[in-house]
Amino acid sequence: MTNTKKYNELVEKIKELEYWQEIERRRADLDAGNGKVMTLEQVIKTMQKKKAKAKGIKL
């Protein structure tokens, strides 16, 4: 196995671990009552507002 291939595999594994760590953090927040559960429609609307705000557009 080449060094580049090993490196890429390690990077992918790190990304996967970071993803699962973030999921666990959010689950813990929900369990502690600090999170917010939204419908898919609410998530889309929230993301559209954030994107517009980043571009300087007011909705």
PDB file of C-alpha atoms in Angstrom:
ATOM      1  CA  MET A   1       0.000   0.000   0.000  1.00  0.00           C
ATOM      2  CA  THR A   2       1.365   3.390  -0.928  1.00  0.00           C
ATOM      3  CA  ASN A   3       1.820   6.217   1.522  1.00  0.00           C
ATOM      4  CA  THR A   4      -0.723   8.336  -0.360  1.00  0.00           C
ATOM      5  CA  LYS A   5      -3.338   5.619  -0.156  1.00  0.00           C
ATOM      6  CA  LYS A   6      -2.679   5.121   3.573  1.00  0.00           C
ATOM      7  CA  TYR A   7      -2.898   8.866   4.131  1.00  0.00           C
ATOM      8  CA  ASN A   8      -6.207   9.125   2.262  1.00  0.00           C
ATOM      9  CA  GLU A   9      -7.626   6.199   4.234  1.00  0.00           C
ATOM     10  CA  LEU A  10      -6.608   7.853   7.501  1.00  0.00           C
ATOM     11  CA  VAL A  11      -8.156  11.166   6.455  1.00  0.00           C
ATOM     12  CA  GLU A  12     -11.425   9.413   5.591  1.00  0.00           C
ATOM     13  CA  LYS A  13     -11.431   7.554   8.908  1.00  0.00           C
ATOM     14  CA  ILE A  14     -10.847  10.823  10.794  1.00  0.00           C
ATOM     15  CA  LYS A  15     -13.748  12.460   8.929  1.00  0.00           C
ATOM     16  CA  GLU A  16     -15.980   9.511   9.790  1.00  0.00           C
ATOM     17  CA  LEU A  17     -14.996   9.692  13.462  1.00  0.00           C
ATOM     18  CA  GLU A  18     -15.605  13.455  13.542  1.00  0.00           C
ATOM     19  CA  TYR A  19     -19.042  12.885  12.018  1.00  0.00           C
ATOM     20  CA  TRP A  20     -20.007  10.332  14.663  1.00  0.00           C
ATOM     21  CA  GLN A  21     -18.569  12.515  17.419  1.00  0.00           C
ATOM     22  CA  GLU A  22     -20.783  15.399  16.262  1.00  0.00           C
ATOM     23  CA  ILE A  23     -23.829  13.094  16.192  1.00  0.00           C
ATOM     24  CA  GLU A  24     -23.057  11.985  19.755  1.00  0.00           C
ATOM     25  CA  ARG A  25     -22.623  15.602  20.905  1.00  0.00           C
ATOM     26  CA  ARG A  26     -25.979  16.563  19.422  1.00  0.00           C
ATOM     27  CA  ARG A  27     -27.659  13.508  20.959  1.00  0.00           C
ATOM     28  CA  ALA A  28     -26.260  14.449  24.354  1.00  0.00           C
ATOM     29  CA  ASP A  29     -27.562  18.012  23.908  1.00  0.00           C
ATOM     30  CA  LEU A  30     -31.031  16.686  23.104  1.00  0.00           C
ATOM     31  CA  ASP A  31     -30.952  14.359  26.107  1.00  0.00           C
ATOM     32  CA  ALA A  32     -29.961  17.287  28.332  1.00  0.00           C
ATOM     33  CA  GLY A  33     -32.807  19.404  26.961  1.00  0.00           C
ATOM     34  CA  ASN A  34     -30.421  21.795  25.227  1.00  0.00           C
ATOM     35  CA  GLY A  35     -31.221  20.827  21.672  1.00  0.00           C
ATOM     36  CA  LYS A  36     -34.037  21.506  19.305  1.00  0.00           C
ATOM     37  CA  VAL A  37     -35.760  18.973  17.068  1.00  0.00           C
ATOM     38  CA  MET A  38     -36.960  20.391  13.763  1.00  0.00           C
ATOM     39  CA  THR A  39     -38.870  19.020  10.818  1.00  0.00           C
ATOM     40  CA  LEU A  40     -37.098  18.800   7.476  1.00  0.00           C
ATOM     41  CA  GLU A  41     -39.151  21.772   6.289  1.00  0.00           C
ATOM     42  CA  GLN A  42     -37.949  23.842   9.264  1.00  0.00           C
ATOM     43  CA  VAL A  43     -34.334  22.859   8.605  1.00  0.00           C
ATOM     44  CA  ILE A  44     -34.582  23.871   4.945  1.00  0.00           C
ATOM     45  CA  LYS A  45     -36.149  27.226   5.854  1.00  0.00           C
ATOM     46  CA  THR A  46     -33.489  27.874   8.513  1.00  0.00           C
ATOM     47  CA  MET A  47     -30.672  27.026   6.100  1.00  0.00           C
ATOM     48  CA  GLN A  48     -32.168  29.287   3.414  1.00  0.00           C
ATOM     49  CA  LYS A  49     -32.253  32.162   5.916  1.00  0.00           C
ATOM     50  CA  LYS A  50     -28.639  31.531   6.950  1.00  0.00           C
ATOM     51  CA  LYS A  51     -27.531  31.379   3.315  1.00  0.00           C
ATOM     52  CA  ALA A  52     -29.387  34.606   2.503  1.00  0.00           C
ATOM     53  CA  LYS A  53     -27.927  36.322   5.574  1.00  0.00           C
ATOM     54  CA  ALA A  54     -24.421  35.275   4.513  1.00  0.00           C
ATOM     55  CA  LYS A  55     -25.072  36.885   1.119  1.00  0.00           C
ATOM     56  CA  GLY A  56     -26.493  40.029   2.719  1.00  0.00           C
ATOM     57  CA  ILE A  57     -30.082  39.361   1.634  1.00  0.00           C
ATOM     58  CA  LYS A  58     -32.895  39.983   4.096  1.00  0.00           C
ATOM     59  CA  LEU A  59     -35.867  37.597   3.883  1.00  0.00           C
TER      60      LEU A  59
END
